[in-house]
Amino acid sequence: MAIWNREYETIDRDELEQLQLERLQQTLSRVYRRVSYYKNLFDKIGFDPFDVSSLEDLKKIPYTTKETLRLAYPYDMFAVPLREVVRMQSTSGTTGQPIIVGYTKNDIEHWTELTARVLSAAGVTEDDIIMISFPYGLFTGGLGFHYGAERIGASVIPSSSADIEDQLTIMKDYRVTVCICAPTFMAQLSEIMDIKGISPAELSLKTALLGAEPWSESFRREIEDKFSIKLFDNYGLTEIIGPGVAFECEERNGLHIAEDHFIPEVIDPDTGEILDFGKKGELVITTISKEAYPLIRYRTGDLTVLYPDGCGCGRTLVKMGRVSERVDDMIIINGKNIFPSQFEKIIEDVVGKSVNFQLVLDKKDNIDNLEIQIEISQDIFSDEMKRLTEIEKNISREIEERLDIIPDIKLVEPRTIKRSMKRRRVIDRRNKN
Ligand code: DLL
């Protein structure tokens, strides 16, 4: 498959490190001169941004957290005057104060290049007809991919404001070959097609690029088999740039990080200690080309691992593992720390396919009680009571064995649990009583 920017994506590692160092030096000097937060921080810890001679020096700087960005609302983290900002995007603010990020002309140029790389790595070319089902607006998914897809020269359909049934019609009638969307959208599309009796053979789809939220390997297998298409994962976050930070290539065993623009580290989320390749922890990113909104050692909150370089596709950029959970997804049930994705894995193993589920936490006699609501397919749901009870028992047993928790399992009909992008899987009623 084509490599969009061979010069940078297959760069020699020594050359890459030199490039990173030069860009890091420029970025550190920029933030020191222009962002009071970093000026005060560097002065306080005695860090001289003009005396950086190796990438190791980066480790002397404390991490930047989301809280710092929130406190800087609206523009205190900007490193250029607003007159140089040509675009603003923002986080949704569902978990607190939103964060506004700005882009200069050069930032937009880089972002376009980065999403073009993501698309190219998935085999997208100028011959493709691309449907972008990510929202256009403050969310970075729509516009971020739009520019990259146009840069590739594909025919781009910004369909996302249409409702999903209309998007299905567009997909069919316009002979869309590539869909860029969230996994939730793909799941909904698949359900609607079943309901309407539309066969995937009626579509011209061959590839879908999914990102913006976690999705499982079982989901990949299921959708790929059903639609006879290939799915590619891509990762990014607003604070850093949006989509384009990391992406799967044809090998689909990890996501290449655009290291000529971002320096990744993985740390122990509790102690802040830097972890070696292969050890799971929180991803930390330093931007080294951003002008308007540069961030130094930003804690993303996402849990992943870094794999050393070397990939069958020829890219030399390191890869990160797929993100299935965030540090703040962790829940504590009767003193045990657990991630919702651990339940997902077990349920999928028992049911044999991807599931839409929800965890409801409550207190019963002062003890945490967990109810797991699981959507199952209509045919199983309409099956005899005995079969349903058996599935419930199997899931419950596996969870007890593997996680040492006894949940109440409730199987529910398809489309009972609301799907929406970025939805959290946990409803916690424990403190509301
Ligand atoms: O979701 C940017 C994006 C748009 C990425 C389109 C990919 C495609 P935010 O709304 O700021 O930005 O949310 C960022 O979403 O910290 C992760 O927790 C999660 N996330 C993003 N991509 C993935 C992925 C965009 N591929 C937050 N797998 C991140 C798992 C993901 N989680």
Tab-separated table of N, CA and C in Angstrom, residues 29-95:
chain	number	residue	atom	x	y	z
A	29	SER	N	11.480	26.778	23.142
A	29	SER	CA	11.772	28.206	23.129
A	29	SER	C	10.464	28.997	22.912
A	30	ARG	N	9.637	28.477	22.003
A	30	ARG	CA	8.352	29.135	21.726
A	30	ARG	C	7.465	29.202	22.974
A	31	VAL	N	7.311	28.052	23.671
A	31	VAL	CA	6.387	28.075	24.815
A	31	VAL	C	6.953	28.934	25.956
A	32	TYR	N	8.275	28.953	26.077
A	32	TYR	CA	8.870	29.765	27.150
A	32	TYR	C	8.612	31.245	26.890
A	33	ARG	N	8.732	31.628	25.632
A	33	ARG	CA	8.550	33.049	25.315
A	33	ARG	C	7.086	33.463	25.299
A	34	ARG	N	6.203	32.514	24.969
A	34	ARG	CA	4.831	32.936	24.667
A	34	ARG	C	3.716	32.409	25.575
A	35	VAL	N	4.022	31.381	26.374
A	35	VAL	CA	2.947	30.832	27.222
A	35	VAL	C	3.365	31.015	28.678
A	36	SER	N	2.645	31.869	29.389
A	36	SER	CA	3.109	32.210	30.736
A	36	SER	C	3.158	30.971	31.640
A	37	TYR	N	2.248	30.027	31.411
A	37	TYR	CA	2.271	28.815	32.245
A	37	TYR	C	3.643	28.132	32.143
A	38	TYR	N	4.131	27.951	30.907
A	38	TYR	CA	5.411	27.266	30.741
A	38	TYR	C	6.585	28.142	31.215
A	39	LYS	N	6.488	29.456	30.987
A	39	LYS	CA	7.568	30.340	31.452
A	39	LYS	C	7.720	30.187	32.970
A	40	ASN	N	6.585	30.303	33.679
A	40	ASN	CA	6.643	30.196	35.138
A	40	ASN	C	7.147	28.830	35.584
A	41	LEU	N	6.674	27.793	34.884
A	41	LEU	CA	7.072	26.433	35.252
A	41	LEU	C	8.577	26.238	35.061
A	42	PHE	N	9.080	26.628	33.896
A	42	PHE	CA	10.514	26.424	33.619
A	42	PHE	C	11.363	27.235	34.617
A	43	ASP	N	10.935	28.476	34.888
A	43	ASP	CA	11.684	29.297	35.847
A	43	ASP	C	11.693	28.631	37.222
A	44	LYS	N	10.520	28.123	37.596
A	44	LYS	CA	10.386	27.532	38.929
A	44	LYS	C	11.309	26.327	39.108
A	45	ILE	N	11.395	25.489	38.069
A	45	ILE	CA	12.220	24.279	38.234
A	45	ILE	C	13.662	24.506	37.748
A	46	GLY	N	13.970	25.721	37.316
A	46	GLY	CA	15.326	26.024	36.855
A	46	GLY	C	15.669	25.337	35.539
A	47	PHE	N	14.680	25.211	34.665
A	47	PHE	CA	14.923	24.567	33.361
A	47	PHE	C	15.184	25.637	32.307
A	48	ASP	N	16.337	25.508	31.631
A	48	ASP	CA	16.674	26.502	30.611
A	48	ASP	C	16.334	25.961	29.216
A	49	PRO	N	15.276	26.484	28.602
A	49	PRO	CA	14.829	25.926	27.306
A	49	PRO	C	15.839	26.196	26.191
A	50	PHE	N	16.777	27.108	26.417
A	50	PHE	CA	17.761	27.409	25.367
A	50	PHE	C	19.031	26.565	25.545
A	51	ASP	N	18.976	25.668	26.511
A	51	ASP	CA	20.144	24.823	26.753
A	51	ASP	C	19.744	23.343	26.666
A	52	VAL	N	18.993	23.022	25.625
A	52	VAL	CA	18.548	21.635	25.457
A	52	VAL	C	19.419	20.989	24.388
A	53	SER	N	20.175	19.958	24.769
A	53	SER	CA	21.107	19.388	23.798
A	53	SER	C	20.773	17.940	23.453
A	54	SER	N	19.774	17.366	24.154
A	54	SER	CA	19.401	15.989	23.820
A	54	SER	C	17.930	15.784	24.146
A	55	LEU	N	17.353	14.756	23.520
A	55	LEU	CA	15.933	14.477	23.763
A	55	LEU	C	15.702	14.107	25.231
A	56	GLU	N	16.752	13.596	25.868
A	56	GLU	CA	16.669	13.222	27.288
A	56	GLU	C	16.282	14.412	28.162
A	57	ASP	N	16.669	15.623	27.728
A	57	ASP	CA	16.383	16.815	28.535
A	57	ASP	C	14.882	17.024	28.756
A	58	LEU	N	14.110	16.496	27.810
A	58	LEU	CA	12.646	16.635	27.923
A	58	LEU	C	12.146	16.077	29.255
A	59	LYS	N	12.824	15.013	29.705
A	59	LYS	CA	12.375	14.313	30.919
A	59	LYS	C	12.470	15.175	32.179
A	60	LYS	N	13.174	16.306	32.068
A	60	LYS	CA	13.299	17.178	33.248
A	60	LYS	C	12.027	18.004	33.475
A	61	ILE	N	11.166	18.037	32.459
A	61	ILE	CA	9.978	18.906	32.555
A	61	ILE	C	8.791	18.127	33.129
A	62	PRO	N	8.089	18.697	34.106
A	62	PRO	CA	6.912	17.998	34.649
A	62	PRO	C	5.823	17.836	33.590
A	63	TYR	N	4.937	16.889	33.833
A	63	TYR	CA	3.840	16.639	32.879
A	63	TYR	C	2.841	17.789	32.894
A	64	THR	N	2.179	17.972	31.747
A	64	THR	CA	1.072	18.938	31.652
A	64	THR	C	-0.224	18.138	31.747
A	65	THR	N	-1.156	18.621	32.559
A	65	THR	CA	-2.405	17.860	32.726
A	65	THR	C	-3.588	18.614	32.116
A	66	LYS	N	-4.681	17.882	31.979
A	66	LYS	CA	-5.899	18.472	31.439
A	66	LYS	C	-6.372	19.628	32.320
A	67	GLU	N	-6.153	19.461	33.624
A	67	GLU	CA	-6.591	20.490	34.558
A	67	GLU	C	-5.913	21.836	34.235
A	68	THR	N	-4.636	21.781	33.896
A	68	THR	CA	-3.901	23.004	33.530
A	68	THR	C	-4.554	23.649	32.303
A	69	LEU	N	-4.911	22.830	31.339
A	69	LEU	CA	-5.528	23.378	30.126
A	69	LEU	C	-6.891	23.983	30.447
A	70	ARG	N	-7.589	23.332	31.355
A	70	ARG	CA	-8.908	23.861	31.737
A	70	ARG	C	-8.783	25.205	32.426
A	71	LEU	N	-7.799	25.308	33.298
A	71	LEU	CA	-7.613	26.569	34.030
A	71	LEU	C	-7.214	27.700	33.079
A	72	ALA	N	-6.630	27.317	31.944
A	72	ALA	CA	-6.155	28.326	30.991
A	72	ALA	C	-7.266	28.789	30.040
A	73	TYR	N	-8.470	28.284	30.242
A	73	TYR	CA	-9.601	28.639	29.373
A	73	TYR	C	-9.817	30.150	29.329
A	74	PRO	N	-10.044	30.841	28.245
A	74	PRO	CA	-10.093	30.253	26.913
A	74	PRO	C	-8.737	30.219	26.193
A	75	TYR	N	-7.886	31.258	26.359
A	75	TYR	CA	-6.747	31.349	25.440
A	75	TYR	C	-5.364	31.330	26.083
A	76	ASP	N	-5.290	31.060	27.388
A	76	ASP	CA	-3.988	31.249	28.043
A	76	ASP	C	-2.892	30.271	27.612
A	77	MET	N	-3.263	29.167	26.975
A	77	MET	CA	-2.205	28.252	26.517
A	77	MET	C	-1.820	28.536	25.060
A	78	PHE	N	-2.454	29.510	24.429
A	78	PHE	CA	-2.116	29.799	23.037
A	78	PHE	C	-0.708	30.408	22.966
A	79	ALA	N	0.058	29.976	21.955
A	79	ALA	CA	1.436	30.473	21.829
A	79	ALA	C	1.588	31.436	20.659
A	80	VAL	N	0.467	31.857	20.095
A	80	VAL	CA	0.528	32.879	19.040
A	80	VAL	C	-0.593	33.886	19.301
A	81	PRO	N	-0.468	35.108	18.790
A	81	PRO	CA	-1.591	36.045	18.925
A	81	PRO	C	-2.784	35.532	18.108
A	82	LEU	N	-3.982	35.900	18.536
A	82	LEU	CA	-5.181	35.368	17.864
A	82	LEU	C	-5.214	35.707	16.375
A	83	ARG	N	-4.567	36.796	16.012
A	83	ARG	CA	-4.579	37.171	14.590
A	83	ARG	C	-3.901	36.099	13.734
A	84	GLU	N	-3.042	35.281	14.332
A	84	GLU	CA	-2.385	34.214	13.559
A	84	GLU	C	-3.160	32.893	13.585
A	85	VAL	N	-4.231	32.885	14.381
A	85	VAL	CA	-5.023	31.654	14.482
A	85	VAL	C	-6.068	31.650	13.361
A	86	VAL	N	-6.083	30.579	12.562
A	86	VAL	CA	-7.058	30.540	11.466
A	86	VAL	C	-8.210	29.581	11.753
A	87	ARG	N	-8.092	28.798	12.813
A	87	ARG	CA	-9.175	27.856	13.154
A	87	ARG	C	-9.169	27.585	14.642
A	88	MET	N	-10.361	27.347	15.191
A	88	MET	CA	-10.443	26.865	16.571
A	88	MET	C	-11.352	25.652	16.623
A	89	GLN	N	-10.970	24.698	17.426
A	89	GLN	CA	-11.810	23.524	17.690
A	89	GLN	C	-11.876	23.390	19.199
A	90	SER	N	-12.709	22.490	19.661
A	90	SER	CA	-12.817	22.403	21.114
A	90	SER	C	-13.214	21.007	21.573
A	91	THR	N	-12.840	20.678	22.806
A	91	THR	CA	-13.314	19.416	23.387
A	91	THR	C	-14.769	19.640	23.792
A	92	SER	N	-15.474	18.538	24.035
A	92	SER	CA	-16.916	18.674	24.265
A	92	SER	C	-17.233	19.274	25.624
A	93	GLY	N	-16.336	19.088	26.580
A	93	GLY	CA	-16.605	19.636	27.908
A	93	GLY	C	-17.597	18.815	28.699
A	94	THR	N	-17.827	17.549	28.267
A	94	THR	CA	-18.794	16.732	29.011
A	94	THR	C	-18.285	16.413	30.412
A	95	THR	N	-16.957	16.374	30.593
A	95	THR	CA	-16.454	16.055	31.933
A	95	THR	C	-15.873	17.294	32.622
